[in-house]
PDB file of C-alpha atoms in Angstrom:
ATOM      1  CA  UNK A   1       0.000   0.000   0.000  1.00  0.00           C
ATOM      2  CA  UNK A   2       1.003   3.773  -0.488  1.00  0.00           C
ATOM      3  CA  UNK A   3       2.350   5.346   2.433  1.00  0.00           C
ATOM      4  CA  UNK A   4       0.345   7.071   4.699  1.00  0.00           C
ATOM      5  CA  UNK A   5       0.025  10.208   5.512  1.00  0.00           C
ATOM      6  CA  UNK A   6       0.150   9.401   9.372  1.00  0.00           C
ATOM      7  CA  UNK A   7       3.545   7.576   9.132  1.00  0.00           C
ATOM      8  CA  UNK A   8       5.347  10.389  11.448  1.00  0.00           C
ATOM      9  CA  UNK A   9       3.482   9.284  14.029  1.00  0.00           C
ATOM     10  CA  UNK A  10       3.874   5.900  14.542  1.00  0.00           C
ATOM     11  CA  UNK A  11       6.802   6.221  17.028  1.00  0.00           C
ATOM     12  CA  UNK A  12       3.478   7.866  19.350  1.00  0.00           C
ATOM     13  CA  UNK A  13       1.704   4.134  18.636  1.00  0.00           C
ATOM     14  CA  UNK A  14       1.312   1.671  21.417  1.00  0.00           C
ATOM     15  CA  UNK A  15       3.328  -1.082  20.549  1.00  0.00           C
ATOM     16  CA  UNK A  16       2.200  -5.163  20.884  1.00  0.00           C
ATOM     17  CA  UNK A  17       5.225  -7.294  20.703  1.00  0.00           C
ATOM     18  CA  UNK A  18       3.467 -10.891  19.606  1.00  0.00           C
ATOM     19  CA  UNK A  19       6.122 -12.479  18.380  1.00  0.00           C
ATOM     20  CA  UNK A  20       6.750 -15.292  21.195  1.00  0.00           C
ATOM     21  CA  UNK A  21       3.105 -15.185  23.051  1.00  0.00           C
ATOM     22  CA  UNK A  22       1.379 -18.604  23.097  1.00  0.00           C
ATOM     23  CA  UNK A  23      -2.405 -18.712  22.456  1.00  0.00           C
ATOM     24  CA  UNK A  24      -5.204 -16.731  21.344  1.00  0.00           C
ATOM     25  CA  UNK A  25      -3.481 -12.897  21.817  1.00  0.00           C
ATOM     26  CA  UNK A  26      -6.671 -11.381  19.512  1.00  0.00           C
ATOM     27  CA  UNK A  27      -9.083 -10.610  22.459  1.00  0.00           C
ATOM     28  CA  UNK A  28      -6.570  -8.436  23.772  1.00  0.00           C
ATOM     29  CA  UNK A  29      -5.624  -7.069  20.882  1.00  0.00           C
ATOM     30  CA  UNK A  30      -8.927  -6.377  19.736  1.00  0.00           C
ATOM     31  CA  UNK A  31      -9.905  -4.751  23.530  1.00  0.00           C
ATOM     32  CA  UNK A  32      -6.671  -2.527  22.843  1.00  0.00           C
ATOM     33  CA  UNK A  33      -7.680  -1.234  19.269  1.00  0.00           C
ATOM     34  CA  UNK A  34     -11.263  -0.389  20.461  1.00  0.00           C
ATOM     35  CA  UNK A  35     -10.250   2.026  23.558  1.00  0.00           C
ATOM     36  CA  UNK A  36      -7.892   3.797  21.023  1.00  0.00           C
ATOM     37  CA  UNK A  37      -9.468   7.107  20.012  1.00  0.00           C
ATOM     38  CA  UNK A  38      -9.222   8.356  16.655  1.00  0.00           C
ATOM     39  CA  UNK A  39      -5.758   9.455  15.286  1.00  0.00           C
ATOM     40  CA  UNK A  40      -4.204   7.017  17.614  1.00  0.00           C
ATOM     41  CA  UNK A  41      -2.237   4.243  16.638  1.00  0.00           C
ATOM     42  CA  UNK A  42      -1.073   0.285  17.149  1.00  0.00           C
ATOM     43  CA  UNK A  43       1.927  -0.759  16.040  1.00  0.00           C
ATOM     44  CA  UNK A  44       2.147  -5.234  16.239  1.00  0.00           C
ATOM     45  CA  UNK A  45       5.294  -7.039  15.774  1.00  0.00           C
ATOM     46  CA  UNK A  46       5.186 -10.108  14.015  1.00  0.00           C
ATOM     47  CA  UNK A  47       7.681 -13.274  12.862  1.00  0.00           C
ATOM     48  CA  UNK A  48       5.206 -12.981   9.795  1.00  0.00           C
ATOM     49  CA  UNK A  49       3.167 -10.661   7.869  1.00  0.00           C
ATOM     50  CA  UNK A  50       0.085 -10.223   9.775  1.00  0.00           C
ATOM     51  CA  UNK A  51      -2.891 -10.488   7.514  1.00  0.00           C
ATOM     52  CA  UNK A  52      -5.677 -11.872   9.748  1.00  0.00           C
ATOM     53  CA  UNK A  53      -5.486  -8.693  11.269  1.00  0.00           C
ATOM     54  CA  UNK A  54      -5.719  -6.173   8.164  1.00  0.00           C
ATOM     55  CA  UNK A  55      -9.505  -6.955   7.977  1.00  0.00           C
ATOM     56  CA  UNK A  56     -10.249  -7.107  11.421  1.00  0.00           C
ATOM     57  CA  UNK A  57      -8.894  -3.737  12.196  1.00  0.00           C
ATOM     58  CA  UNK A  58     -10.234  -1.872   9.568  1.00  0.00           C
ATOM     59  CA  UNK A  59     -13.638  -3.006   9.845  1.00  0.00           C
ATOM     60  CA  UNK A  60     -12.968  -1.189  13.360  1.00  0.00           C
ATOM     61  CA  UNK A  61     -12.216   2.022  11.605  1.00  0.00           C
ATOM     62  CA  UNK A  62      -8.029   1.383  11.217  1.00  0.00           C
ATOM     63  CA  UNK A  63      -5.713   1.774   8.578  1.00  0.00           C
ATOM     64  CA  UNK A  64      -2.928  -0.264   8.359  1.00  0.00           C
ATOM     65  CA  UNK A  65       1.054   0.130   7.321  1.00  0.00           C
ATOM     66  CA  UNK A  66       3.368  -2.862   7.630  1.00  0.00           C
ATOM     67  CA  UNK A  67       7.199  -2.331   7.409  1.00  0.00           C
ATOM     68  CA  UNK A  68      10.170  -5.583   7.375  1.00  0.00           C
ATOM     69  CA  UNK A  69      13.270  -5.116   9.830  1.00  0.00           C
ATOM     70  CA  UNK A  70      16.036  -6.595   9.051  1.00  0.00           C
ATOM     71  CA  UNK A  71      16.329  -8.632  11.502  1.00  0.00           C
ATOM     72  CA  UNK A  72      12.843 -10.446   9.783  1.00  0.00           C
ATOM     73  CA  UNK A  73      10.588  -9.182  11.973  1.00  0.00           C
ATOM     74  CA  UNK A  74       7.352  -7.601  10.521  1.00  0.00           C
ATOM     75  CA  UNK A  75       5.919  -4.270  12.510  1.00  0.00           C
ATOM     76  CA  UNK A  76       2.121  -3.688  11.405  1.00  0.00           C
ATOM     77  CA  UNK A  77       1.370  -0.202  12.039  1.00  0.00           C
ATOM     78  CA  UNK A  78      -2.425   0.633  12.181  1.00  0.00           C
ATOM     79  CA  UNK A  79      -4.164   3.997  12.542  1.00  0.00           C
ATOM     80  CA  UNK A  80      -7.596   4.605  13.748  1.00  0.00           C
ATOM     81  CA  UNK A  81      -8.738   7.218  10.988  1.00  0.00           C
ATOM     82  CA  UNK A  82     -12.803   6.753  12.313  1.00  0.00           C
ATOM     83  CA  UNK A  83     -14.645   4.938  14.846  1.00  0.00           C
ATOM     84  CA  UNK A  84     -16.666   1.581  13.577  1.00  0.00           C
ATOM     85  CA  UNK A  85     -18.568  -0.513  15.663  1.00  0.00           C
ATOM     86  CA  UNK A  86     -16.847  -3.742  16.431  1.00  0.00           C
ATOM     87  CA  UNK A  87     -15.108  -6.123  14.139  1.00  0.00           C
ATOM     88  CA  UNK A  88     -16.245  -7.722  10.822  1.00  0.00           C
ATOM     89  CA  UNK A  89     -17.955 -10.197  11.916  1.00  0.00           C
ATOM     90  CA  UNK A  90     -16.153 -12.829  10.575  1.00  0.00           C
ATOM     91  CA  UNK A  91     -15.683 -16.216  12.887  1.00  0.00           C
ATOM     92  CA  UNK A  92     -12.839 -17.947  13.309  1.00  0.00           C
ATOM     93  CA  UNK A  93      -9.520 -15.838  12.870  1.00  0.00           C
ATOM     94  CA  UNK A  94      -6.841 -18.359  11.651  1.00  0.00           C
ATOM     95  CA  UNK A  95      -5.580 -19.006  14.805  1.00  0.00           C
ATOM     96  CA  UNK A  96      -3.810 -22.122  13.440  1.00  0.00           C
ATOM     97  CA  UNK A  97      -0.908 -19.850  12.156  1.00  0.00           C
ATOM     98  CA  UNK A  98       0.319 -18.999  15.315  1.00  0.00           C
ATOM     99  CA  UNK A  99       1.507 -22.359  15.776  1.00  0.00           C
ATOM    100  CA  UNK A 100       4.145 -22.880  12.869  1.00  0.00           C
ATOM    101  CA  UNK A 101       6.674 -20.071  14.282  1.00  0.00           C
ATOM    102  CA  UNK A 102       6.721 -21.976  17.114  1.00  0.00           C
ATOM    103  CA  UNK A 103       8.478 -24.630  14.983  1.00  0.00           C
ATOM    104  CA  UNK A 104      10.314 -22.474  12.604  1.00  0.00           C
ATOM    105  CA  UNK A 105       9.992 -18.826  12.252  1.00  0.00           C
ATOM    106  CA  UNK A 106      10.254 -19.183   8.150  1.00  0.00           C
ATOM    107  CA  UNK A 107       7.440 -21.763   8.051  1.00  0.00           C
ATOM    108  CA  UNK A 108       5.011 -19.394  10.122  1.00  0.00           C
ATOM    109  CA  UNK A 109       5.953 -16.939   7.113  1.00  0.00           C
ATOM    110  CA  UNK A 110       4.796 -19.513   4.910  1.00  0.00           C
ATOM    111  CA  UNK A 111       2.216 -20.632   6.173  1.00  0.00           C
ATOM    112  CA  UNK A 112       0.813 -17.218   6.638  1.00  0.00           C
ATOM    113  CA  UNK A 113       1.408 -16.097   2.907  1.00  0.00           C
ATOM    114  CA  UNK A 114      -0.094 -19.446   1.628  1.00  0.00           C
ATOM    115  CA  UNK A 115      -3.435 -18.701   3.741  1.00  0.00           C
ATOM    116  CA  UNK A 116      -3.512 -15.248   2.198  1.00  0.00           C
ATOM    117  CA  UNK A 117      -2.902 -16.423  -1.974  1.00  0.00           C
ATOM    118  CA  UNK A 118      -5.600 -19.221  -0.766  1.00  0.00           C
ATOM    119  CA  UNK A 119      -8.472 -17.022   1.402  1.00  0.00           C
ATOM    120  CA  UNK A 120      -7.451 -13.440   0.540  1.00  0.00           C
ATOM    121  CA  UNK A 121      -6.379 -13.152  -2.827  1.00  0.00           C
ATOM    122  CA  UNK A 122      -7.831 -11.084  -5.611  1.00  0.00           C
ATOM    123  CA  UNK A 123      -6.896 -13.558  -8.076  1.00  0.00           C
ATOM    124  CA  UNK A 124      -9.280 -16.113  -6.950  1.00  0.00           C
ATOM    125  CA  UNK A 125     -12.119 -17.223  -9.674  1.00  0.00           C
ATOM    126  CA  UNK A 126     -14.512 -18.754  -7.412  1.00  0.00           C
ATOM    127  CA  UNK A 127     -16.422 -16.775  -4.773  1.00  0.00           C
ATOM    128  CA  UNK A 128     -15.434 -16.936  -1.165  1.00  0.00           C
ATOM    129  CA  UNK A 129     -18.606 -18.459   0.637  1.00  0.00           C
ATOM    130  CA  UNK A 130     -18.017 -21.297  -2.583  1.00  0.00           C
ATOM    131  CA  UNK A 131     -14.397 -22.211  -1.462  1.00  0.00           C
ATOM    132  CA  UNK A 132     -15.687 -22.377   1.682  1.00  0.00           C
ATOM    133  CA  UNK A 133     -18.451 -24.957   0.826  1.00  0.00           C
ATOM    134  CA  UNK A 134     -15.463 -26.835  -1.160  1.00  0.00           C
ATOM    135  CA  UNK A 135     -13.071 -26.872   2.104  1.00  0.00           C
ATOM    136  CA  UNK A 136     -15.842 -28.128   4.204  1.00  0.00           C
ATOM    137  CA  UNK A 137     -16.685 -30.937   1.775  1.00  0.00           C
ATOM    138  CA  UNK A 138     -12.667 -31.860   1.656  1.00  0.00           C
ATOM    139  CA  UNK A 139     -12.804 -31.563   4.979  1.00  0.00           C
ATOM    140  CA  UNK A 140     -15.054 -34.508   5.580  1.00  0.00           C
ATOM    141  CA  UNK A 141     -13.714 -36.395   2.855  1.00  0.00           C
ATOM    142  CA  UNK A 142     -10.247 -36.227   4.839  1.00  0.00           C
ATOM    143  CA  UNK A 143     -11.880 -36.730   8.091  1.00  0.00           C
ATOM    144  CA  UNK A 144     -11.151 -33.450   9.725  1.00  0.00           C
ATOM    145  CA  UNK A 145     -14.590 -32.546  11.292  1.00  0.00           C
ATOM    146  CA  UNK A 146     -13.191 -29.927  13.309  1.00  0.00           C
ATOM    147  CA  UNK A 147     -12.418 -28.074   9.970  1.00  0.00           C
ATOM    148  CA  UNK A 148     -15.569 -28.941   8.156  1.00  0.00           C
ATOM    149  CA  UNK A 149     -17.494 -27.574  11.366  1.00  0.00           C
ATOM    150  CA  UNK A 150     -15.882 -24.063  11.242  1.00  0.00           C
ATOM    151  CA  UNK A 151     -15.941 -23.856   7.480  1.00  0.00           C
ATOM    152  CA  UNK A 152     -20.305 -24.760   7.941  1.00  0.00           C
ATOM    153  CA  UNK A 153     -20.330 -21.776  10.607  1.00  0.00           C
ATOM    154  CA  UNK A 154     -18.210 -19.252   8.361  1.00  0.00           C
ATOM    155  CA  UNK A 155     -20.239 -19.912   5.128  1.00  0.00           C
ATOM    156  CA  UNK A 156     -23.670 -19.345   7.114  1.00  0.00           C
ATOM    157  CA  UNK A 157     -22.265 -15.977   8.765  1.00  0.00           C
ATOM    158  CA  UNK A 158     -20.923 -14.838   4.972  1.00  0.00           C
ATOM    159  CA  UNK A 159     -24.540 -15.268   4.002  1.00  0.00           C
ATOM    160  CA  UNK A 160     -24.764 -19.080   2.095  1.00  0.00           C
ATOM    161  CA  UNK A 161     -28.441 -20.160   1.936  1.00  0.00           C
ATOM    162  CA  UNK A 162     -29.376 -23.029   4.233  1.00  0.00           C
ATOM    163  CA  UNK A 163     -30.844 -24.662   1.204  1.00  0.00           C
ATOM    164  CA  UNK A 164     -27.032 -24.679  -0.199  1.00  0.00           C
ATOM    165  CA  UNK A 165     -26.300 -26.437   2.920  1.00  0.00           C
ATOM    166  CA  UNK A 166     -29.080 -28.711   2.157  1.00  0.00           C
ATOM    167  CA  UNK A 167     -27.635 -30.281  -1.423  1.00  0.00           C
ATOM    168  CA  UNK A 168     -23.703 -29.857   0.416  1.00  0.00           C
ATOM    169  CA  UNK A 169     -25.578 -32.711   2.657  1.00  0.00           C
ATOM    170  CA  UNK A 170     -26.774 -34.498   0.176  1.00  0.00           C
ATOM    171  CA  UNK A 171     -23.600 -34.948  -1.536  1.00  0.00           C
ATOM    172  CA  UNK A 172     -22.185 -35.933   1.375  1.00  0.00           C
ATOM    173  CA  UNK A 173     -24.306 -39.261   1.637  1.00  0.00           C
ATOM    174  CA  UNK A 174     -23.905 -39.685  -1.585  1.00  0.00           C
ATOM    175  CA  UNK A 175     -20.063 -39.645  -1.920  1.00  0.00           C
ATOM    176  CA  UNK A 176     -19.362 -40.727   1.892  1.00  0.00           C
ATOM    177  CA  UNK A 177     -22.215 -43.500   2.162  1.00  0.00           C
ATOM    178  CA  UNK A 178     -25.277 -43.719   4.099  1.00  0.00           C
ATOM    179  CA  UNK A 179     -22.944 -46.005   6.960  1.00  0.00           C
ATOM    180  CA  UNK A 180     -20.573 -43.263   6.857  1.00  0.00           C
ATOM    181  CA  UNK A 181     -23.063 -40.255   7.087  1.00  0.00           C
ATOM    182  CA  UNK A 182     -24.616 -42.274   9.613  1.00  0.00           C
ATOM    183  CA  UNK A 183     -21.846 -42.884  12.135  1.00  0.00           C
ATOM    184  CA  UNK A 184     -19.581 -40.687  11.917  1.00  0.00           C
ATOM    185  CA  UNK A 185     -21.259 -37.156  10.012  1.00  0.00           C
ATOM    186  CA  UNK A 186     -24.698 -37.454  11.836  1.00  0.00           C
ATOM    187  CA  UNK A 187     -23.311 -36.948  15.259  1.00  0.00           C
ATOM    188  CA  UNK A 188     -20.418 -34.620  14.459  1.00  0.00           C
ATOM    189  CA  UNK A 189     -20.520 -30.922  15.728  1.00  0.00           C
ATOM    190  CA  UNK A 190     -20.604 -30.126  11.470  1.00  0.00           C
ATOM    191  CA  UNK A 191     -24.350 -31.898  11.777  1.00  0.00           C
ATOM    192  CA  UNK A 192     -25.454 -30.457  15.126  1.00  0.00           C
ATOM    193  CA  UNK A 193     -24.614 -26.972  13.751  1.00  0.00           C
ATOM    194  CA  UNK A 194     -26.077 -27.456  10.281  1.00  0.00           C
ATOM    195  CA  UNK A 195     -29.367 -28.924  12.226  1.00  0.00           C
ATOM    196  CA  UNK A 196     -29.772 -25.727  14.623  1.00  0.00           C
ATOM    197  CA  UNK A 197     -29.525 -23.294  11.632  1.00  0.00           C
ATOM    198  CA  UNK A 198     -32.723 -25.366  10.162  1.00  0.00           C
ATOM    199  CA  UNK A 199     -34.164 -25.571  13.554  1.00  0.00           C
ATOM    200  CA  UNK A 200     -34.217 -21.849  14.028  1.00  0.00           C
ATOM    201  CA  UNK A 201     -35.223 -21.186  10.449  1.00  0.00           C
ATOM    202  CA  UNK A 202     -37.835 -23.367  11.008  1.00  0.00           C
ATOM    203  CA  UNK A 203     -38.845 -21.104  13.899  1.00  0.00           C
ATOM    204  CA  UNK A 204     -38.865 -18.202  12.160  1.00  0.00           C
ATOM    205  CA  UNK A 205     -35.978 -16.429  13.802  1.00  0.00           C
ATOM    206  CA  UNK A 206     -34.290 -13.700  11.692  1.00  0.00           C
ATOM    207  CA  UNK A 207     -31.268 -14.498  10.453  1.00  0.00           C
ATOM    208  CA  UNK A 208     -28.896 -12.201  12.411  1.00  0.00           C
ATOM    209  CA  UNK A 209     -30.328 -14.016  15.601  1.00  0.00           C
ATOM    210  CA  UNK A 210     -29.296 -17.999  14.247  1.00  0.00           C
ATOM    211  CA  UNK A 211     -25.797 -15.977  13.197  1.00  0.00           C
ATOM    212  CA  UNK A 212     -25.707 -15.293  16.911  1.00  0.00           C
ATOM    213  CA  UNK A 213     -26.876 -18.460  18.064  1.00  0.00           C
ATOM    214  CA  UNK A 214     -24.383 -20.403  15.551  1.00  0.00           C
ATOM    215  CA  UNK A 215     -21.365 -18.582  16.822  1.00  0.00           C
ATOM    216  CA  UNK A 216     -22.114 -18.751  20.514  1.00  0.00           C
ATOM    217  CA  UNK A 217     -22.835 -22.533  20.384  1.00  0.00           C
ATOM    218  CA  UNK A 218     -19.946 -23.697  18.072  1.00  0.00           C
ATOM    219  CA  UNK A 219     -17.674 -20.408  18.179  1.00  0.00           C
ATOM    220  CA  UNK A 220     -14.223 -21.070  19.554  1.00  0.00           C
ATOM    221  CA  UNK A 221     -15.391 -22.063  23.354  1.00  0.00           C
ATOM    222  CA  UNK A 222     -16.517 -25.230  22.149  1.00  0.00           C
ATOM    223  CA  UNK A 223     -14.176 -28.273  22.489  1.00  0.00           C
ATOM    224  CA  UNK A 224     -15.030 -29.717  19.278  1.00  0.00           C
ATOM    225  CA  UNK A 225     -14.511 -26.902  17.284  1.00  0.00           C
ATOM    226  CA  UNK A 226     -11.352 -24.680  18.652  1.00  0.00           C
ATOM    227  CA  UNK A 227      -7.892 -25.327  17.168  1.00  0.00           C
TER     228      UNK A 227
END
């Protein structure tokens, strides 16, 4: 991106140093960001580029400006230019990424540019809430029901129709098996989420109110579903 016309004042930003914390640091981050008034500033040091929190933080009212050190470390710099309301929406920050610098500093860097090209990029032909319905049918097909779960709660929130649920279902027997469906999809988390959306729609709550529901029941507090 261009640089900003704020940049002089990011040595005034209060700085995060996140480069060695273990577990979900986003809460905090996110409880920083929104007591900071606007024309302050956050500055977040990362192993890797931090791109989970571009979106986040601008939805919030933020800009962002992200600089490399030589000594690899990346320093995010954003600026609150107006006041929004709370985040995007959007459930289930990648928190999977923070493991690989634990391993190796260059593989968190890779692992965080390959979820960018693969959730983020512009060069993308198929529409997000359809890779998402693709990545929760691989999911199942590879047996990760964990994935497949948060994939079902991210494409309802992004606004897929229940009745594309329906047919991704479908398929499902059809390409699993009716034994498989049976024993291993029916009582999965993936099912008892996809069965409360119809529950509620059968109920006639609006849908801002199952989005609610969907994220408090299988958000990241429940077992089956955190990473």
């Amino acid at each position: 991106m261009n640089t900003p016309h704020w940049k002089e004042k990011i040595g005034e930003f209060y700085s995060m140093d996140v480069r060695h914390l273990r577990g979900n640091f986003f809460p905090a981050l996110q409880k920083k960001a929104a007591a900071l008034a606007v024309g302050e500033g956050l500055e977040i040091i990362q192993t890797f580029e931090p791109y989970p929190l571009y979106g986040a933080l601008e939805a919030m009212g933020f800009e962002h400006y992200t600089e490399k050190t030589e000594d690899g470390a990346y320093h995010a710099y954003f600026f609150r230019a107006e006041k929004k309301g709370g985040t995007d929406g959007a459930p289930f920050r990648p928190l999977a990424l923070l493991n690989y610098p634990m391993i190796d500093e260059a593989l968190g860097s890779i692992a965080a540019d390959f979820w960018n090209l693969t959730w983020q990029s512009e060069n993308r032909s198929l529409p997000y809430e359809m890779r998402l319905l693709l990545s929760l049918a691989n999911a199942v097909g590879a047996g990760r029901m964990r994935q497949a779960s948060r994939e079902l709660v991210k494409a309802y929130v992004h606004g897929v129709d229940s009745r594309a649920l329906d047919d991704v279902f479908e398929l499902l027997a059809w390409n699993q098996g009716i034994g498989y469906f049976s024993s291993e999809i029916g009582p999965s988390a993936l099912f008892q989420a996809y069965k409360l959306i119809k529950t509620l729609e059968k109920q006639g709550k609006p849908r801002q109110e199952i989005c609610a529901a969907l994220t408090e029941k299988f958000g990241e507090k429940n077992p089956e579903i955190q990473v």
